[in-house]
mmCIF file with all atom_site columns, C-alpha atoms and ligand atoms in Angstrom:
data_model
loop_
_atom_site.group_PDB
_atom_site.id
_atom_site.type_symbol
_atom_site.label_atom_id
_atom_site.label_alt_id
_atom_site.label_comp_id
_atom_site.label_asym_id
_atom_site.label_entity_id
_atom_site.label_seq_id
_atom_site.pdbx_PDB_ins_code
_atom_site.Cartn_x
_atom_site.Cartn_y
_atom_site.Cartn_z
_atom_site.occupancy
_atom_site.B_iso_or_equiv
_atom_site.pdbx_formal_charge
_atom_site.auth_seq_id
_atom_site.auth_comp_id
_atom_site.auth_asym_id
_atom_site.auth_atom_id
_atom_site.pdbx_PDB_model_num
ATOM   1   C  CA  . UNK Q 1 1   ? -7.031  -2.765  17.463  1.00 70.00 ? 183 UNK Q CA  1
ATOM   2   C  CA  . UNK Q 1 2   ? -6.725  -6.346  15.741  1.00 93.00 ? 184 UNK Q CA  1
ATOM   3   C  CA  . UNK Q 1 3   ? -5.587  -5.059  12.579  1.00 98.00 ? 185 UNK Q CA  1
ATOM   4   C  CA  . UNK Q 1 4   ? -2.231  -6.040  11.224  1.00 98.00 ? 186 UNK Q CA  1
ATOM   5   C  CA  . UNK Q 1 5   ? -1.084  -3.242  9.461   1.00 98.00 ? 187 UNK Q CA  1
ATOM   6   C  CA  . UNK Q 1 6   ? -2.000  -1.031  12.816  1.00 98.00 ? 188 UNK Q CA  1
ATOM   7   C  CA  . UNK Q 1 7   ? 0.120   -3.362  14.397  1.00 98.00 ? 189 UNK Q CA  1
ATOM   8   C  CA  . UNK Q 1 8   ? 3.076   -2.756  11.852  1.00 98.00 ? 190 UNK Q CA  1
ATOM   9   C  CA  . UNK Q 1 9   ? 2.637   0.961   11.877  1.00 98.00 ? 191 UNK Q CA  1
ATOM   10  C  CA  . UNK Q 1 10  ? 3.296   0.550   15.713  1.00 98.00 ? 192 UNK Q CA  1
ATOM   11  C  CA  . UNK Q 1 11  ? 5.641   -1.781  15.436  1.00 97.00 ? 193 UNK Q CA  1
ATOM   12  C  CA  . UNK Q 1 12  ? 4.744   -4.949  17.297  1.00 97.00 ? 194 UNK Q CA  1
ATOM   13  C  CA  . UNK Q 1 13  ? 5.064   -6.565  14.028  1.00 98.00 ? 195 UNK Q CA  1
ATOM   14  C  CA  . UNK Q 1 14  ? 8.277   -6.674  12.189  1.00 98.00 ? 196 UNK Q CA  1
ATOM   15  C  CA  . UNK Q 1 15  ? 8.346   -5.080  8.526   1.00 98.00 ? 197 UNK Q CA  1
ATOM   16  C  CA  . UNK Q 1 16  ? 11.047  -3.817  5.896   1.00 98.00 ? 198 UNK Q CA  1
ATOM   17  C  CA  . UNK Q 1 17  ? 10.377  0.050   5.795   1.00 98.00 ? 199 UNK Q CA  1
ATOM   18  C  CA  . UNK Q 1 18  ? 11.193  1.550   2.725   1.00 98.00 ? 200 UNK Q CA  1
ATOM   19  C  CA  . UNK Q 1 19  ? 9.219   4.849   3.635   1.00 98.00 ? 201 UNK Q CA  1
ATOM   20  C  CA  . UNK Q 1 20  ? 7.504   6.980   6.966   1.00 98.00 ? 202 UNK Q CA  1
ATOM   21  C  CA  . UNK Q 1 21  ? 6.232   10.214  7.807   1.00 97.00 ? 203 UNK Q CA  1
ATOM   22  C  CA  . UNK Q 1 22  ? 3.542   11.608  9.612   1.00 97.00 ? 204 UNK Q CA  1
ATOM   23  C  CA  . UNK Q 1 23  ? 0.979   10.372  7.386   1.00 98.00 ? 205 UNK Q CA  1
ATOM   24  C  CA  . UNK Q 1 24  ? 2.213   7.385   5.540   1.00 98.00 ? 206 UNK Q CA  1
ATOM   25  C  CA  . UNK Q 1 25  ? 4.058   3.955   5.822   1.00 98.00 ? 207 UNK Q CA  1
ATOM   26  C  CA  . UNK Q 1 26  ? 5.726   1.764   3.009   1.00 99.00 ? 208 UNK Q CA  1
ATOM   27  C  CA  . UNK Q 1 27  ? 6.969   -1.168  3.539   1.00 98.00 ? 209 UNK Q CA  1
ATOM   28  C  CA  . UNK Q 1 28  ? 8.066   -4.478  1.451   1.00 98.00 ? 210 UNK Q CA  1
ATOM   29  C  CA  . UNK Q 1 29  ? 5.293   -6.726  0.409   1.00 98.00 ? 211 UNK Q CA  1
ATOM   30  C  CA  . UNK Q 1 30  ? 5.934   -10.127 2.496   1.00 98.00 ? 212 UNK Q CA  1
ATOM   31  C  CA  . UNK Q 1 31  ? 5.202   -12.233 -0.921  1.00 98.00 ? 213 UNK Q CA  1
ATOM   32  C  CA  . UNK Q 1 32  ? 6.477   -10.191 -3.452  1.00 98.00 ? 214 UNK Q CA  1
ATOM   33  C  CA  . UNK Q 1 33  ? 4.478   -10.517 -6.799  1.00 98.00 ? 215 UNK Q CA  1
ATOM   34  C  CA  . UNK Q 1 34  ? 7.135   -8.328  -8.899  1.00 98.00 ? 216 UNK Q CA  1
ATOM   35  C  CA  . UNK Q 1 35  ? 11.167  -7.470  -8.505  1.00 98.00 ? 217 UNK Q CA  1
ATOM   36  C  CA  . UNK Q 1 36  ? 9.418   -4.063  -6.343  1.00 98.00 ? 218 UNK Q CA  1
ATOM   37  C  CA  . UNK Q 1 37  ? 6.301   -4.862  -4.579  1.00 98.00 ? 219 UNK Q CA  1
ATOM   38  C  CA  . UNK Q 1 38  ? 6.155   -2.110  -1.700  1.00 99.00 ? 220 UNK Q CA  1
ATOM   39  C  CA  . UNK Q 1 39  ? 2.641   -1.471  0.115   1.00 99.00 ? 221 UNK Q CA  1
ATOM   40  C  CA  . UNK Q 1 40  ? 1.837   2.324   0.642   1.00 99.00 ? 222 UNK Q CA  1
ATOM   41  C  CA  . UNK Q 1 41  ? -0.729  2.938   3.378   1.00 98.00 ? 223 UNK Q CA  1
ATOM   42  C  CA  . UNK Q 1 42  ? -2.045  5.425   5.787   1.00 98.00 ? 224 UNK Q CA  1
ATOM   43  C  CA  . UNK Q 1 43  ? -1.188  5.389   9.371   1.00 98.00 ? 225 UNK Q CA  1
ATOM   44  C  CA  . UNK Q 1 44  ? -4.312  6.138   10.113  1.00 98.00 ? 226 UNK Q CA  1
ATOM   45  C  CA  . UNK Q 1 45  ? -6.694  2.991   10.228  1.00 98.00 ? 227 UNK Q CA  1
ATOM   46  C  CA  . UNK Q 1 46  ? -9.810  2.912   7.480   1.00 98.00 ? 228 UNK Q CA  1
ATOM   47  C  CA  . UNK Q 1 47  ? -10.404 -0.410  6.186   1.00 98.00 ? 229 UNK Q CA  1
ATOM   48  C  CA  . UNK Q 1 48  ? -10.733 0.683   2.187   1.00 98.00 ? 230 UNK Q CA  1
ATOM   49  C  CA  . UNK Q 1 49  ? -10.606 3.285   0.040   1.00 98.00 ? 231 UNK Q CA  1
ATOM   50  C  CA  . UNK Q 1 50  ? -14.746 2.649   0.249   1.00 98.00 ? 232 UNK Q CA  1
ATOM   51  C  CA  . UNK Q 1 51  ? -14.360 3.777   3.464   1.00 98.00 ? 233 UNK Q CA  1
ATOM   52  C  CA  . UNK Q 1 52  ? -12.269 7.470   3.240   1.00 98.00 ? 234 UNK Q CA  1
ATOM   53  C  CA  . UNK Q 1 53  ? -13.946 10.488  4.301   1.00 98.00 ? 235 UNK Q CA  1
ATOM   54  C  CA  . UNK Q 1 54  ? -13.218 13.920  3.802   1.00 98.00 ? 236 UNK Q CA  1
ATOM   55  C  CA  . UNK Q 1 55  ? -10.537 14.135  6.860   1.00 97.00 ? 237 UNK Q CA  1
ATOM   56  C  CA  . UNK Q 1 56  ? -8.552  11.173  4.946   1.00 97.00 ? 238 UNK Q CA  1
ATOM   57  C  CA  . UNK Q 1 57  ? -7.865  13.535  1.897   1.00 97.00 ? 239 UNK Q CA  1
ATOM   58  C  CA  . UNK Q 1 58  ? -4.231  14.903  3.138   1.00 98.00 ? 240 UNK Q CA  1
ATOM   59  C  CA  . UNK Q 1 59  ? -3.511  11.318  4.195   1.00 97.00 ? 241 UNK Q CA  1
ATOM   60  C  CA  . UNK Q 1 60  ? -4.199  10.425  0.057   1.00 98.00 ? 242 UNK Q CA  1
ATOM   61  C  CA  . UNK Q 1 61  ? -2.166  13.110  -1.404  1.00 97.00 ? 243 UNK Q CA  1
ATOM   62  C  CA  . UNK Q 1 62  ? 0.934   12.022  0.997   1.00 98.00 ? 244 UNK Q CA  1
ATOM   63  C  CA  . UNK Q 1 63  ? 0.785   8.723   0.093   1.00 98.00 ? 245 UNK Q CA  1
ATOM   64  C  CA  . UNK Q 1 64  ? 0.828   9.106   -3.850  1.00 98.00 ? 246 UNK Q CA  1
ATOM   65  C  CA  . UNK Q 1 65  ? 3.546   11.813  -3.361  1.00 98.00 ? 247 UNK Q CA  1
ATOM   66  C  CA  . UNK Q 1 66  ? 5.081   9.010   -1.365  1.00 98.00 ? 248 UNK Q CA  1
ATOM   67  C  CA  . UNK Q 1 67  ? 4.459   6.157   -4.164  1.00 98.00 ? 249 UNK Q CA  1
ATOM   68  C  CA  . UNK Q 1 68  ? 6.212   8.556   -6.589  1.00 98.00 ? 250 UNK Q CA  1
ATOM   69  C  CA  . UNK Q 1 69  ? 9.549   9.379   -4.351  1.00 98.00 ? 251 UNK Q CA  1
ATOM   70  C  CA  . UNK Q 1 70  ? 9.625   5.437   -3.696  1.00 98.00 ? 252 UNK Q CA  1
ATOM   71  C  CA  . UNK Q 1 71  ? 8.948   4.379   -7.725  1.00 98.00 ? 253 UNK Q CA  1
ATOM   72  C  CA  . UNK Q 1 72  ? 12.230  6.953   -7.997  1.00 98.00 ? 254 UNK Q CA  1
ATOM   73  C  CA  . UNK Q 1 73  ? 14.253  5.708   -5.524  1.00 98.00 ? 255 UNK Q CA  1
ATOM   74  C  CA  . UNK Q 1 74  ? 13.759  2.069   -6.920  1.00 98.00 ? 256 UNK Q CA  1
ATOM   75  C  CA  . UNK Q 1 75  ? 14.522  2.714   -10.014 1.00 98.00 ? 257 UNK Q CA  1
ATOM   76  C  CA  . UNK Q 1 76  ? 11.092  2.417   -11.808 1.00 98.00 ? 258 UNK Q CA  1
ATOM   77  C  CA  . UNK Q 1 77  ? 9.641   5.966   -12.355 1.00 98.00 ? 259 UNK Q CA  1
ATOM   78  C  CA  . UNK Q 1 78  ? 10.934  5.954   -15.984 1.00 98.00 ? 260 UNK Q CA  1
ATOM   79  C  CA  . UNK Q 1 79  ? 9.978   2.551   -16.874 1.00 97.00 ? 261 UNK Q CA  1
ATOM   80  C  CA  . UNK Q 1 80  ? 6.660   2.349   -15.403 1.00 98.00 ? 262 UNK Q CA  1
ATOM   81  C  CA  . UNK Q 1 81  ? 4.561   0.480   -12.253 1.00 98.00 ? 263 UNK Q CA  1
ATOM   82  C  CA  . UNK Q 1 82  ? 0.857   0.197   -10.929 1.00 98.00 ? 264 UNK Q CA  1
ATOM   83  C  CA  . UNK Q 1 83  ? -0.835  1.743   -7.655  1.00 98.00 ? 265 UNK Q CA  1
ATOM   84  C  CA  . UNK Q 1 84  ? -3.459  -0.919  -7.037  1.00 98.00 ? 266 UNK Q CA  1
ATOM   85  C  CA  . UNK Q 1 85  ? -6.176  -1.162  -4.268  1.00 98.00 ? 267 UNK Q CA  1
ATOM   86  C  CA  . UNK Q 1 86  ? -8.304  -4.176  -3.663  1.00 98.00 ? 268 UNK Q CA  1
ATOM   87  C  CA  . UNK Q 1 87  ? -11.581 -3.203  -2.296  1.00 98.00 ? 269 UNK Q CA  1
ATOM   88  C  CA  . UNK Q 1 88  ? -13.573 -6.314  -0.770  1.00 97.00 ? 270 UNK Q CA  1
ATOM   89  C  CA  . UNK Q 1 89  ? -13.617 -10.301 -1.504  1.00 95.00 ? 271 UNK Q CA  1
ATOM   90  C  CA  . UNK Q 1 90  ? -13.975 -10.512 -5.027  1.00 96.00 ? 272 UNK Q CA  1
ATOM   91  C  CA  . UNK Q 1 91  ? -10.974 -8.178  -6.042  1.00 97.00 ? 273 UNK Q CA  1
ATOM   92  C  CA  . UNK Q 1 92  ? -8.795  -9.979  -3.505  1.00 96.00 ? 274 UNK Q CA  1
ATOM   93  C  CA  . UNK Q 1 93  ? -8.246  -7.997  -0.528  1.00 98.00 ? 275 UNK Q CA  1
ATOM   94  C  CA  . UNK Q 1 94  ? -7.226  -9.489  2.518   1.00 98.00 ? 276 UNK Q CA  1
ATOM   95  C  CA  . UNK Q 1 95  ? -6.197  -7.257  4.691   1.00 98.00 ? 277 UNK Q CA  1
ATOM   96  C  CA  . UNK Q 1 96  ? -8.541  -4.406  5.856   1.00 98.00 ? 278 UNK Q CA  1
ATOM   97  C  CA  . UNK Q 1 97  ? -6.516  -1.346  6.350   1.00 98.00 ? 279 UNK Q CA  1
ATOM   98  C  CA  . UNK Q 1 98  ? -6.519  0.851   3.236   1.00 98.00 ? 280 UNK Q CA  1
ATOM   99  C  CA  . UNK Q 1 99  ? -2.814  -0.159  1.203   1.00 98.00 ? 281 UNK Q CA  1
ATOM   100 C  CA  . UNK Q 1 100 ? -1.680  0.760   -2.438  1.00 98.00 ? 282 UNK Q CA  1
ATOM   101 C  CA  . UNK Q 1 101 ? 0.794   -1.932  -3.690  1.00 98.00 ? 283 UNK Q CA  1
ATOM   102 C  CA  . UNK Q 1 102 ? 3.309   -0.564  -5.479  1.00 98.00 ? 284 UNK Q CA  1
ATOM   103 C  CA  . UNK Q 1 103 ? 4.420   -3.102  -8.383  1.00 98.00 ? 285 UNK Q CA  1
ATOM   104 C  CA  . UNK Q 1 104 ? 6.903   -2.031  -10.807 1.00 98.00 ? 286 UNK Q CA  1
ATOM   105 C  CA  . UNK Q 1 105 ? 10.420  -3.888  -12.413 1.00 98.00 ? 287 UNK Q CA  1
ATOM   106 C  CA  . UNK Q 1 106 ? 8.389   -6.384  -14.783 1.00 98.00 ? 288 UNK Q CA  1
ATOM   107 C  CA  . UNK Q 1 107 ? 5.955   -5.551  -17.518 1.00 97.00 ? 289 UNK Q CA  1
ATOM   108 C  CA  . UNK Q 1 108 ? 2.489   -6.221  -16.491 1.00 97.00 ? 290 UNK Q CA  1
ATOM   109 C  CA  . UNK Q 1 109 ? -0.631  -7.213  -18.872 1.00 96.00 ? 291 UNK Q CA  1
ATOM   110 C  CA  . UNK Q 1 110 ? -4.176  -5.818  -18.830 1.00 96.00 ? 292 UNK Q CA  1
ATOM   111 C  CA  . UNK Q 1 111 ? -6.760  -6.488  -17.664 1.00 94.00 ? 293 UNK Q CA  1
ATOM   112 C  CA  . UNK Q 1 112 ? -5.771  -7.965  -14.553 1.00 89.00 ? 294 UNK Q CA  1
ATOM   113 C  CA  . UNK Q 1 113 ? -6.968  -11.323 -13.623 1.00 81.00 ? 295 UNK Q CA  1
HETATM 114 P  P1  . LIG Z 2 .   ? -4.638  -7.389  -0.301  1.00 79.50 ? 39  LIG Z P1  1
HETATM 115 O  O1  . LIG Z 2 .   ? -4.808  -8.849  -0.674  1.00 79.50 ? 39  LIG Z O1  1
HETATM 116 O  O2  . LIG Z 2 .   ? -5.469  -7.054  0.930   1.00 79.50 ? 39  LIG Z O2  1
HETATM 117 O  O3  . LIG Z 2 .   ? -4.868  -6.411  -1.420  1.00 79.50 ? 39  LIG Z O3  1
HETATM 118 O  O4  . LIG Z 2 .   ? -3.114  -7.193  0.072   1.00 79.50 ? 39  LIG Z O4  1
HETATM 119 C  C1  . LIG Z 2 .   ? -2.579  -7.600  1.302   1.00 79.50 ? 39  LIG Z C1  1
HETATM 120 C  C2  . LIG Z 2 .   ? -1.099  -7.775  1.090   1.00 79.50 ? 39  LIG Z C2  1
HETATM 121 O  O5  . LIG Z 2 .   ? -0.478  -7.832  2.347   1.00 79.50 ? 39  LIG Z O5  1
HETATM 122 C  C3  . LIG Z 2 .   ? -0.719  -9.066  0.352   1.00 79.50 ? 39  LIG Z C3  1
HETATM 123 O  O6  . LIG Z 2 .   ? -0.008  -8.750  -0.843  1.00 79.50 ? 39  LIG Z O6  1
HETATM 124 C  C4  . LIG Z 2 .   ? 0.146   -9.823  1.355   1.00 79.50 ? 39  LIG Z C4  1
HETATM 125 O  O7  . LIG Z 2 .   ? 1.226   -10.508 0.763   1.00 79.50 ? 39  LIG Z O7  1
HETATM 126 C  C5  . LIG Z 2 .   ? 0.604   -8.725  2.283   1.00 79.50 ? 39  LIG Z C5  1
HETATM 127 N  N1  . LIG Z 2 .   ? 0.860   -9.148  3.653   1.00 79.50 ? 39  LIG Z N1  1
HETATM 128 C  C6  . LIG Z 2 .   ? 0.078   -9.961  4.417   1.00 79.50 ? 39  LIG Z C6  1
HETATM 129 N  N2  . LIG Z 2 .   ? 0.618   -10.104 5.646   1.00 79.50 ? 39  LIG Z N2  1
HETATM 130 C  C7  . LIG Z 2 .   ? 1.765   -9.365  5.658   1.00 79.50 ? 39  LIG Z C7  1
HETATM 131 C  C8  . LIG Z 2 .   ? 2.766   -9.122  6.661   1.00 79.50 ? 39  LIG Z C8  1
HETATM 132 O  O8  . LIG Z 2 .   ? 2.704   -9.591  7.793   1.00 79.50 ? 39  LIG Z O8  1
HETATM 133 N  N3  . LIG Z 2 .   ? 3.813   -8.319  6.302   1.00 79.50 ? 39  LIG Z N3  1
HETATM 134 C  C9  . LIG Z 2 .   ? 3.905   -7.781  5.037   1.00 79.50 ? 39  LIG Z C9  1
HETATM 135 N  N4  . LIG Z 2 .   ? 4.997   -7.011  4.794   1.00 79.50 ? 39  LIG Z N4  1
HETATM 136 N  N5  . LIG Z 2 .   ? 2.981   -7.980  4.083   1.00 79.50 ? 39  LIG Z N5  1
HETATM 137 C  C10 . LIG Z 2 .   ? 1.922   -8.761  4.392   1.00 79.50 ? 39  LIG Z C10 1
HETATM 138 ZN ZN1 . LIG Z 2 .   ? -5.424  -0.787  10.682  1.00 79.50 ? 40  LIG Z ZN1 1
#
């Protein structure tokens, strides 16, 4: 599978994890666009949240409960953060395997860019 977040879930390619279980990996954005940028994503490969099917809906629920225990743990649950997820060339994704960034520890503005 030439994907690179398959590769980090099996690790043949180095990343800082911040969360795992069955379902889910987090791990530290490599070019951070806040003071917490974490990416939240299935272990299991679809390419966008276009792409989920009805077997992906456990996978969904275990990563926002994840999102939630990480936005604790860094110290941004009370002050606030965004769950964002690009979907195709225009909103900016680049990588094809369905992630949430976390971003939280700066105020943001609306709409986004
Ligand atoms: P997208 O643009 O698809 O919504 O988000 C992809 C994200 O993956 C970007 O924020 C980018 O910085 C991050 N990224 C790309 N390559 C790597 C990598 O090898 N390791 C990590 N930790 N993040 C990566
Ligand atoms: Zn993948």
């Amino acid at each position: 599978m030439d994907c690179l977040f398959c590769k980090i879930v099996a690790g043949e390619v180095p990343s800082e994890t911040v969360f795992e279980d069955d379902a889910v990996l987090a791990f530290r954005d490599i070019n951070p666009q806040a003071p917490t940028h974490i990416l939240v994503i299935p272990k299991d490969h679809v390419a966008s949240a276009a792409e989920l099917e009805d077997r992906h809906a456990g996978d969904l629920v275990a990563i926002f409960k994840a999102a939630a225990e990480i936005a604790s743990a860094e110290g941004i649950a009370q002050t606030g953060y965004r769950l964002i997820t690009n979907i195709g060339r225009e909103a900016g994704q680049t990588v094809f395997h369905l992630h949430f960034h976390l971003i939280g520890g700066r105020p943001m503005g609306w709409p986004p860019g």
